[in-house]
PDB file of C-alpha atoms in Angstrom:
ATOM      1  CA  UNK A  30      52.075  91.681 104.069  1.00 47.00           C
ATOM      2  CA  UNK A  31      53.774  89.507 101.420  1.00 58.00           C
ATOM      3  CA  UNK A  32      52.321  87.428  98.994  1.00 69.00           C
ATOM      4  CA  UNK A  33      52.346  84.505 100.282  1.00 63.00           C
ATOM      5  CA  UNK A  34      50.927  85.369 103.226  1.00 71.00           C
ATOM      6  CA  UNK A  35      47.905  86.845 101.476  1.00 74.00           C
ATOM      7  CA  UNK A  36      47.248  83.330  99.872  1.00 70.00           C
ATOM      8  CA  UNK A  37      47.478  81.502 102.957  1.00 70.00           C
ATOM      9  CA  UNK A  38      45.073  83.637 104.402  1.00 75.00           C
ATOM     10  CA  UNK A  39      42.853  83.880 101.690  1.00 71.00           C
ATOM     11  CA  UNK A  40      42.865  80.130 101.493  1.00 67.00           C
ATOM     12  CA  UNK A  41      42.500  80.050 105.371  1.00 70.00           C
ATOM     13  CA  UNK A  42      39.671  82.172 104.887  1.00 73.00           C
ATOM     14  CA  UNK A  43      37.750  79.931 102.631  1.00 70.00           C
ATOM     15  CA  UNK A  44      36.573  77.793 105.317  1.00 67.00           C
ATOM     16  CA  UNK A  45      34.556  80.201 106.262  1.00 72.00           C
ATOM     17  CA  UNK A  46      31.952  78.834 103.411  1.00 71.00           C
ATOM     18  CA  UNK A  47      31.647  75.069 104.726  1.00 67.00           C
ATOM     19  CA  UNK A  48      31.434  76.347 108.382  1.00 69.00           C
ATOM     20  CA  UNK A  49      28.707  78.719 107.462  1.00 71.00           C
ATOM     21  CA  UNK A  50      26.718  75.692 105.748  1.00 68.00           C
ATOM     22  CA  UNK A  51      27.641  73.655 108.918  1.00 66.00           C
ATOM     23  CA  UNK A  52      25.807  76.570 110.780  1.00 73.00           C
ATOM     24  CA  UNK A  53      22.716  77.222 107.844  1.00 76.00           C
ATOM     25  CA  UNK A  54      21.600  73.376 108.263  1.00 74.00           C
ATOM     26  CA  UNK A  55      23.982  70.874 109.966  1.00 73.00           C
ATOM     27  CA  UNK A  56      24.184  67.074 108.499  1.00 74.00           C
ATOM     28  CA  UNK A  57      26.769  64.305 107.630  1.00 76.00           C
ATOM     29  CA  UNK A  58      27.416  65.639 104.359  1.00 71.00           C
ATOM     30  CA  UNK A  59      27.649  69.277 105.600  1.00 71.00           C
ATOM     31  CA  UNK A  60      30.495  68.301 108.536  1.00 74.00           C
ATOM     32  CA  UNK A  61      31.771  65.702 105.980  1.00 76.00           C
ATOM     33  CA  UNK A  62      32.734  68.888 103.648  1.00 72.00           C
ATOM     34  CA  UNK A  63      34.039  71.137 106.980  1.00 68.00           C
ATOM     35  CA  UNK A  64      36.449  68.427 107.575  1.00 76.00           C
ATOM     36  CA  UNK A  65      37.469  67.897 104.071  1.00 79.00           C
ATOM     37  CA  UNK A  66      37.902  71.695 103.307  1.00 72.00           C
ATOM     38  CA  UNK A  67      39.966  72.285 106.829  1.00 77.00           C
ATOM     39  CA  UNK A  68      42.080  69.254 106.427  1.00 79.00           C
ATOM     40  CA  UNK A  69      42.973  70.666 102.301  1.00 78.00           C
ATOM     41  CA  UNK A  70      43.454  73.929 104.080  1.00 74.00           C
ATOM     42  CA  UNK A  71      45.533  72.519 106.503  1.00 78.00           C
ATOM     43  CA  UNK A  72      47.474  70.785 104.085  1.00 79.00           C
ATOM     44  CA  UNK A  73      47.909  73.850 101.828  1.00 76.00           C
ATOM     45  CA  UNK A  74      49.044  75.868 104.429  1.00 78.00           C
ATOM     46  CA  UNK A  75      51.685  73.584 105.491  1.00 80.00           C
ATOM     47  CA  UNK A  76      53.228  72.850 101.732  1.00 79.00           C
ATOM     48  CA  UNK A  77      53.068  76.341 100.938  1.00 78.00           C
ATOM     49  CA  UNK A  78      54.748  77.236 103.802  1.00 77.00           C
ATOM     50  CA  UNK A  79      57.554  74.795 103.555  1.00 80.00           C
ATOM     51  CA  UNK A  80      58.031  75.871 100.081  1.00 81.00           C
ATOM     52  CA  UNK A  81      58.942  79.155 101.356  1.00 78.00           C
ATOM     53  CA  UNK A  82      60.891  78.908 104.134  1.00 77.00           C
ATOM     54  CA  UNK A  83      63.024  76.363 101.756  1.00 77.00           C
ATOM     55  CA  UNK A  84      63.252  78.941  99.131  1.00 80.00           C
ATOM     56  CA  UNK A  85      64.788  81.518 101.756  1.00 77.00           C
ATOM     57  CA  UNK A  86      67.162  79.137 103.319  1.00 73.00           C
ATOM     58  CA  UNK A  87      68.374  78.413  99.656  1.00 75.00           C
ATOM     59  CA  UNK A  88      68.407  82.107  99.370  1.00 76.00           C
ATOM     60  CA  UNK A  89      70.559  82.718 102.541  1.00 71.00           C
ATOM     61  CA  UNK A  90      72.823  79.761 101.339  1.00 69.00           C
ATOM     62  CA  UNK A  91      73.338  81.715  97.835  1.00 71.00           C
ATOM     63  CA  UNK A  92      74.109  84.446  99.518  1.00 70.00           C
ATOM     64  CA  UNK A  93      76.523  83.130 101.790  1.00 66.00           C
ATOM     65  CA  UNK A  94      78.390  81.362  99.003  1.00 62.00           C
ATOM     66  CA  UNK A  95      78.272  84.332  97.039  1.00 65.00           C
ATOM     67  CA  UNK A  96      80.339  86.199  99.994  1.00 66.00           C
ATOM     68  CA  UNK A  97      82.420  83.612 100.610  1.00 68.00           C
ATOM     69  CA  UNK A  98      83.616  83.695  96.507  1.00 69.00           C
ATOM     70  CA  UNK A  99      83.771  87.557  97.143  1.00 68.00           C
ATOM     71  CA  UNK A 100      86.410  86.941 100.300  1.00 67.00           C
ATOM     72  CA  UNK A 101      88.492  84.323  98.289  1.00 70.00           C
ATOM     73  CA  UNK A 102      88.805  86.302  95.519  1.00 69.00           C
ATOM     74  CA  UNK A 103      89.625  89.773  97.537  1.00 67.00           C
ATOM     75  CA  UNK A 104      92.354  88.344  99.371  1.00 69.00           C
ATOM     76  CA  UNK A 105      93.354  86.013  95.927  1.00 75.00           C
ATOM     77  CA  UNK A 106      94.038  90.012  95.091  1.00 74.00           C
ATOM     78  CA  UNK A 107      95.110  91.267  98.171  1.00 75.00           C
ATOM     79  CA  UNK A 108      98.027  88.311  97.811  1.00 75.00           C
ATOM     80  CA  UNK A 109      98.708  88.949  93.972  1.00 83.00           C
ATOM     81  CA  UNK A 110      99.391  92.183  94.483  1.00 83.00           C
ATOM     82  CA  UNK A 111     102.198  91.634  97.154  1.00 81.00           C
ATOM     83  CA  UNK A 112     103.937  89.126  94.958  1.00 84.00           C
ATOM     84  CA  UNK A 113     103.848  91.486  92.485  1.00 86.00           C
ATOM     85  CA  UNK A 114     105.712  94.199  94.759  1.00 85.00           C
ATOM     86  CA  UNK A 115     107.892  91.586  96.088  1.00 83.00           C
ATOM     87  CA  UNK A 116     108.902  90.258  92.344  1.00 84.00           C
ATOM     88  CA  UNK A 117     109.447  94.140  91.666  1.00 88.00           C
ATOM     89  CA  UNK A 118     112.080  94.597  94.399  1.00 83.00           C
ATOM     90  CA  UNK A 119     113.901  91.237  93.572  1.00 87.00           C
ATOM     91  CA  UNK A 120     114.133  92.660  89.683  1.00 86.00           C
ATOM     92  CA  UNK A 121     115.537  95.679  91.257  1.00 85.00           C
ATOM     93  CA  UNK A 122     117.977  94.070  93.387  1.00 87.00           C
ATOM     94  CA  UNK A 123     116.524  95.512  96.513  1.00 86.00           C
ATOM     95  CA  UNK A 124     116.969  92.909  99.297  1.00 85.00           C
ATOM     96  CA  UNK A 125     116.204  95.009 102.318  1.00 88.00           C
ATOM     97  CA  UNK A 126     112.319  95.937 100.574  1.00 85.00           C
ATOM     98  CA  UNK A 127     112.549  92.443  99.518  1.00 86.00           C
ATOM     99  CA  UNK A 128     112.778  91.488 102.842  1.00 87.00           C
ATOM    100  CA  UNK A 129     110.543  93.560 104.074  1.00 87.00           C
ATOM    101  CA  UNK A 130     107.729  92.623 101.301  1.00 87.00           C
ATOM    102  CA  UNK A 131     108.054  89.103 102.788  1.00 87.00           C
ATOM    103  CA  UNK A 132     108.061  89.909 106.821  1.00 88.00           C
ATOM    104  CA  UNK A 133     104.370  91.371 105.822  1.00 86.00           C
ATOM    105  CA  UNK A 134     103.246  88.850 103.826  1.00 86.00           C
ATOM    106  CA  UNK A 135     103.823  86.319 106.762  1.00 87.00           C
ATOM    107  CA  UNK A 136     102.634  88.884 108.919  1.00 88.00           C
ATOM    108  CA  UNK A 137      99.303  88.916 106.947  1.00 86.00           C
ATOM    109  CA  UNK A 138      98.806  84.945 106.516  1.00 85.00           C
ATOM    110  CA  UNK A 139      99.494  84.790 110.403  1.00 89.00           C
ATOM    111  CA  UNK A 140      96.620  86.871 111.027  1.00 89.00           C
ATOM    112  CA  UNK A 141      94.277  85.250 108.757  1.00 87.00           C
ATOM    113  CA  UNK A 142      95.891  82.038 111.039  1.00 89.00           C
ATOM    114  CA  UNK A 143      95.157  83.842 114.406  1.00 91.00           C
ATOM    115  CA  UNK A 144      91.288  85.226 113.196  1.00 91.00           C
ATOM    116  CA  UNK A 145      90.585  81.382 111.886  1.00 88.00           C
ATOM    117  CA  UNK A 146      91.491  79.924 115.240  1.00 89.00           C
ATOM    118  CA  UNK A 147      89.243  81.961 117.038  1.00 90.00           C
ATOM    119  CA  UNK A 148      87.063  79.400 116.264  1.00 87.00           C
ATOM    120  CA  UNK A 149      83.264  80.719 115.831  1.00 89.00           C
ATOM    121  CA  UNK A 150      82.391  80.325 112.078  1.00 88.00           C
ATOM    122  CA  UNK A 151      80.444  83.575 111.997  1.00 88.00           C
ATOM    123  CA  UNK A 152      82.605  85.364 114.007  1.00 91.00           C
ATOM    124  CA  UNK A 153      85.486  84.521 111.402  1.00 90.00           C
ATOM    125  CA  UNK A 154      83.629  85.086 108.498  1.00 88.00           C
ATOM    126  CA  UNK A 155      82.637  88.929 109.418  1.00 89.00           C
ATOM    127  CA  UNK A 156      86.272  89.267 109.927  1.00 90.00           C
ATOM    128  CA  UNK A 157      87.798  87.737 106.914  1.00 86.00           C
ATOM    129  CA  UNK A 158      84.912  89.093 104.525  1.00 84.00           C
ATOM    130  CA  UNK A 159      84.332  92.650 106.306  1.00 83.00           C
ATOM    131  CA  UNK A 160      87.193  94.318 104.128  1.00 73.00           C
ATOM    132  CA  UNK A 161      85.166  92.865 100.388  1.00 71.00           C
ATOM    133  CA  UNK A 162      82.316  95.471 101.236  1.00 70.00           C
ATOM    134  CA  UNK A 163      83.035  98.703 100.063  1.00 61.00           C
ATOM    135  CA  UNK A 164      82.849 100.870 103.468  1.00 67.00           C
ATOM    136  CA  UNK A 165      84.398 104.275 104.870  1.00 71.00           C
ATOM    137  CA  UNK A 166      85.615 102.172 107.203  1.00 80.00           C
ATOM    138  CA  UNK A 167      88.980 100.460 107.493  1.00 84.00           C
ATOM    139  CA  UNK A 168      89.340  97.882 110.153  1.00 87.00           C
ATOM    140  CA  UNK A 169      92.461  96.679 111.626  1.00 90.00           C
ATOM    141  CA  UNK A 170      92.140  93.563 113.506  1.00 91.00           C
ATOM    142  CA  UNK A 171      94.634  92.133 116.012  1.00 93.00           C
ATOM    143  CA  UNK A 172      94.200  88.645 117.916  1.00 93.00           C
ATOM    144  CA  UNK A 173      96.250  87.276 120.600  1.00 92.00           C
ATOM    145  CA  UNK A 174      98.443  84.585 119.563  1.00 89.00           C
ATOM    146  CA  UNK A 175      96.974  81.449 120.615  1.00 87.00           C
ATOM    147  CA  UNK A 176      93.579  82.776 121.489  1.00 89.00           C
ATOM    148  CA  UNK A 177      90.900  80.583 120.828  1.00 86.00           C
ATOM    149  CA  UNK A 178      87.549  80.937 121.739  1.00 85.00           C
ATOM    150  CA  UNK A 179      85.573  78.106 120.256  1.00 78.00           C
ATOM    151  CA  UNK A 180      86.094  75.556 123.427  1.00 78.00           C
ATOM    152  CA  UNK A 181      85.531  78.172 125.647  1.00 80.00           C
ATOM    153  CA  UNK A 182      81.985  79.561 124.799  1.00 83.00           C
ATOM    154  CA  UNK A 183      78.759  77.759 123.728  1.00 84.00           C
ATOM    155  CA  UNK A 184      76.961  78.165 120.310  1.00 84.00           C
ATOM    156  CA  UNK A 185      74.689  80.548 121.891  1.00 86.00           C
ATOM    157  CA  UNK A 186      77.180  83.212 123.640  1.00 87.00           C
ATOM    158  CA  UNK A 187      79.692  82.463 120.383  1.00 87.00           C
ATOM    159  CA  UNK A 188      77.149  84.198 118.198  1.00 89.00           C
ATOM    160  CA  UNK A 189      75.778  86.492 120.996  1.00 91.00           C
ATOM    161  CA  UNK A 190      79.231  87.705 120.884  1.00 91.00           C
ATOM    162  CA  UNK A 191      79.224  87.845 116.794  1.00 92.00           C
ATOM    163  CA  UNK A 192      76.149  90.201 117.177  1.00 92.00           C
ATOM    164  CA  UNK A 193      77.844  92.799 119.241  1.00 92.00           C
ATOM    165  CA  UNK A 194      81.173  92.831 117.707  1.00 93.00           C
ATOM    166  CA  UNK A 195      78.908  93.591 114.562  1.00 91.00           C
ATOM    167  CA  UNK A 196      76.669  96.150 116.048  1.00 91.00           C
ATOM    168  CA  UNK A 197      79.637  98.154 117.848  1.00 90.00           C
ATOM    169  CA  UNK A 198      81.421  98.123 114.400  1.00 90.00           C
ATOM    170  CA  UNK A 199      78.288  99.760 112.475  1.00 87.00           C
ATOM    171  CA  UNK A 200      78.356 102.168 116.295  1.00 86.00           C
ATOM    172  CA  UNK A 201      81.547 103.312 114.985  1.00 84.00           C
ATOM    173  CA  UNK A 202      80.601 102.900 111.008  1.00 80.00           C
ATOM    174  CA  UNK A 203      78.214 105.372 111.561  1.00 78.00           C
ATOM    175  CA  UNK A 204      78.673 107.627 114.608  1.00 69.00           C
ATOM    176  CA  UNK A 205      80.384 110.868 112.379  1.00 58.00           C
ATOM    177  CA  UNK A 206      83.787 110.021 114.235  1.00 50.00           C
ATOM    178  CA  UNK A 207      84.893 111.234 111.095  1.00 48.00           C
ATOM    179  CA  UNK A 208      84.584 114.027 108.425  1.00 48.00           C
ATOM    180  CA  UNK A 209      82.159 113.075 105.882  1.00 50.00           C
ATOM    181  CA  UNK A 210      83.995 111.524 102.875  1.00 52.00           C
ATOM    182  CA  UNK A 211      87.269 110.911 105.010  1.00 59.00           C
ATOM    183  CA  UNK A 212      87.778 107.033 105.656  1.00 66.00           C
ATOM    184  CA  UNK A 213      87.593 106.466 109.595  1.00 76.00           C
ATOM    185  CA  UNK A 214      89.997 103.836 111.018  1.00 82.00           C
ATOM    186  CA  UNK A 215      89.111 101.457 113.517  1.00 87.00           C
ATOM    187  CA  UNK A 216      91.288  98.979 115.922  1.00 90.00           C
ATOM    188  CA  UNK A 217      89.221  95.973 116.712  1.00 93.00           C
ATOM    189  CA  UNK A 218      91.258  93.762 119.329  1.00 94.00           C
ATOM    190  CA  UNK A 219      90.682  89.985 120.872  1.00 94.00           C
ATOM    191  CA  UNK A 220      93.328  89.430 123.768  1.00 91.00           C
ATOM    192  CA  UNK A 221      92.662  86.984 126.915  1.00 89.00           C
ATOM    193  CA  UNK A 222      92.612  89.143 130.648  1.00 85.00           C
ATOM    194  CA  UNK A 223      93.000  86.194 133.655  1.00 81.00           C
ATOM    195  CA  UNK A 224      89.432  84.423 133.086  1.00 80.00           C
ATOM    196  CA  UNK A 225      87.833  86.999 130.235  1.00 87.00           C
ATOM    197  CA  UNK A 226      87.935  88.034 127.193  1.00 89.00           C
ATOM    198  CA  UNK A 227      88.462  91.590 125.823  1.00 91.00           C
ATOM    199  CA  UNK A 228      87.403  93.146 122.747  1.00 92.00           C
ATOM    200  CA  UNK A 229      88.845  96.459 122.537  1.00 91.00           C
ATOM    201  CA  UNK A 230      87.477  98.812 119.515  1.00 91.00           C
ATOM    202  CA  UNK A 231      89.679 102.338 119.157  1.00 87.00           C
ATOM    203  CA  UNK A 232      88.700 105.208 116.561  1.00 82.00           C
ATOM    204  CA  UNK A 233      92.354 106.776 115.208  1.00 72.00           C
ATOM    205  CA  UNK A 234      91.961 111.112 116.635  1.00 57.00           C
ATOM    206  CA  UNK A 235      89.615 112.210 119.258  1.00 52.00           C
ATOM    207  CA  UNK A 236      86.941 113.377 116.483  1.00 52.00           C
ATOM    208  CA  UNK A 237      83.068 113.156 117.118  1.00 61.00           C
ATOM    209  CA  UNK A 238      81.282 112.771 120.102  1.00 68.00           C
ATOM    210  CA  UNK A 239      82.950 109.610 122.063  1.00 71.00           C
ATOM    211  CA  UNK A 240      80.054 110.024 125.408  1.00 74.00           C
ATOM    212  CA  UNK A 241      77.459 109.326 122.581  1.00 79.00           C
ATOM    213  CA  UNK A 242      78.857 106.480 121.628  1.00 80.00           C
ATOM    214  CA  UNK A 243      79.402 104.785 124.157  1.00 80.00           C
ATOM    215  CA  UNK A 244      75.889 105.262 125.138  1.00 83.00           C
ATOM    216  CA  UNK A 245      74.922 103.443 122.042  1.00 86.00           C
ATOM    217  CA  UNK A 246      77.766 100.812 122.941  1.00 86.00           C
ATOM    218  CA  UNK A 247      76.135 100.602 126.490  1.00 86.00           C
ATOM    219  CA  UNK A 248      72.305 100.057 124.541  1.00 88.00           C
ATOM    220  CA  UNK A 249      74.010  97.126 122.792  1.00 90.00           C
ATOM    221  CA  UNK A 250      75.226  95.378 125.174  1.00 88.00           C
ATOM    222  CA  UNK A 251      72.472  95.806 127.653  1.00 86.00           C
ATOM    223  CA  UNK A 252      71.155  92.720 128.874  1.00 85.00           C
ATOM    224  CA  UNK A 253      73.777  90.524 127.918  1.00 85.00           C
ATOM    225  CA  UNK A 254      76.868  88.575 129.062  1.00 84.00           C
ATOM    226  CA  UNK A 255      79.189  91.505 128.335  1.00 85.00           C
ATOM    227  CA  UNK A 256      79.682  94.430 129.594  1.00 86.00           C
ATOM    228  CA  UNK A 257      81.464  97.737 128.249  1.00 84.00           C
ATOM    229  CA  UNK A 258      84.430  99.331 130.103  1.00 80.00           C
ATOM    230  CA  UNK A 259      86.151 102.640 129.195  1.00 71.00           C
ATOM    231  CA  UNK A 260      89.570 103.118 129.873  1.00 67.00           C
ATOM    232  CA  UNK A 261      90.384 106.571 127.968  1.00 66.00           C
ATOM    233  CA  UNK A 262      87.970 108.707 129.148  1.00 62.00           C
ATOM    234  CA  UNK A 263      86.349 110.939 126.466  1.00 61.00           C
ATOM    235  CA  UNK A 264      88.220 109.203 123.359  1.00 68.00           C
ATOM    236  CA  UNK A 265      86.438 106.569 121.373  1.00 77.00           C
ATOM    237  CA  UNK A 266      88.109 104.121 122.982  1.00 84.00           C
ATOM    238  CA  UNK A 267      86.226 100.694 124.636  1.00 86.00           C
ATOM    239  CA  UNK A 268      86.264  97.414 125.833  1.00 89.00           C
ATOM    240  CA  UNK A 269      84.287  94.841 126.236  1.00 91.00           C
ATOM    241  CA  UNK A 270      84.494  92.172 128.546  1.00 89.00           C
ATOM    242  CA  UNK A 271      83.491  88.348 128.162  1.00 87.00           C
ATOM    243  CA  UNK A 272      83.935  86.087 131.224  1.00 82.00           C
ATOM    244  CA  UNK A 273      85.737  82.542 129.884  1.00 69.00           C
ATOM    245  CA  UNK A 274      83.976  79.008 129.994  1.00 54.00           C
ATOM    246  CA  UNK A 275      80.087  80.637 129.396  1.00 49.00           C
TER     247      UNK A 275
END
């Protein structure tokens, strides 16, 4: 138990002593001093508790500026080191790699566009910041021009849907669909289907054990508004399906 619990309790506790006089020989003064000691306890409790919980959201806050500076500056980076590469081939009087330098540069700030309009903040921020941690990992993401999600779900199924996008990532993170030490690429989709939503997550080679994962896919998504299709049977291949307007 942490430390602060142990004081509450131990201050909690402490009115054991004026109930027990309360108990030994009961008068004004006695029940005077219960209701004293229980209203200081109560009022302990209460600041000491508020004092915490303020000291973790400050916390949490730290920590999500501190991400946030980590994002800005990997993709300040990321960016740098294109214009670099494209101010090579201009030096070299290469216009067709010139060219091409610049078609993925805009290629790269529309995505960043398309991700941003999907609309949930935490959503967008797993997205934007996943590539900062260092991971086996790599994740491609591709969004549906003009997908946008945020008028279409609540608050409550936006983040619902944050959860399992970040579970079936770590599924994949960590399911040995890969050779130890090899970096394992992923395909994480958004695309609109008539009145849903898919999310479709596909592991580059057949490697691993694709039935076991989709059992843990299945174990994530049980009991809530989505559901998990697979369309390539016995590749790590699947979807999963959101009906619009939750």
């Amino acid at each position: 138990m942490k430390s602060w619990k142990r004081v509450i309790w131990a201050v909690m506790s402490s009115a054991a002593l004026p109930l027990g006089l309360v108990y030994w020989r009961t008068s004004l003064f006695t029940c005077l001093l219960l209701g004293f000691w229980v209203a200081a306890v109560l009022a302990f409790t209460w600041s000491r508790t508020r004092r915490h919980y303020e000291r973790e959201l400050h916390l949490q806050e730290q920590r999500m500026q501190e991400a946030a500076i980590r994002t800005l500056g990997h993709h300040r980076h990321d960016w740098m080191n294109e214009l670099q590469v494209l101010y090579g081939y201009i030096q070299l009087g290469k216009p067709d790699k010139s060219v091409q330098c610049v078609e993925r540069i805009k290629e790269g700030i529309a995505l960043d566009s398309r991700i941003a309009k999907l609309g949930i903040p935490s959503l967008v921020f797993y997205l934007q910041s996943f590539r900062t941690y260092r991971s086996s990992l790599d994740l491609v993401i591709q969004v549906e021009e003009g997908l946008e999600l945020v008028d279409k779900l609540t608050p409550e199924t936006g983040e619902e849907l944050t959860s399992i996008v970040m579970q079936t990532v770590r599924a994949y993170q960590y399911s040995g669909l890969a050779a130890q030490g090899d970096s394992r690429r992923l395909e994480l989709g958004f695309r609109q289907d008539g009145g849903d939503i898919l999310i479709s997550f596909e592991s580059e080679g057949g490697h691993g054990n694709p039935e076991l994962l989709r059992v843990q896919i299945d174990n994530i998504v049980q009991g809530k508004i989505m559901r998990a299709e697979q369309f390539k049977p016995g590749e790590a291949y699947v979807e999963l399906r959101l009906p619009f307007e939750m």
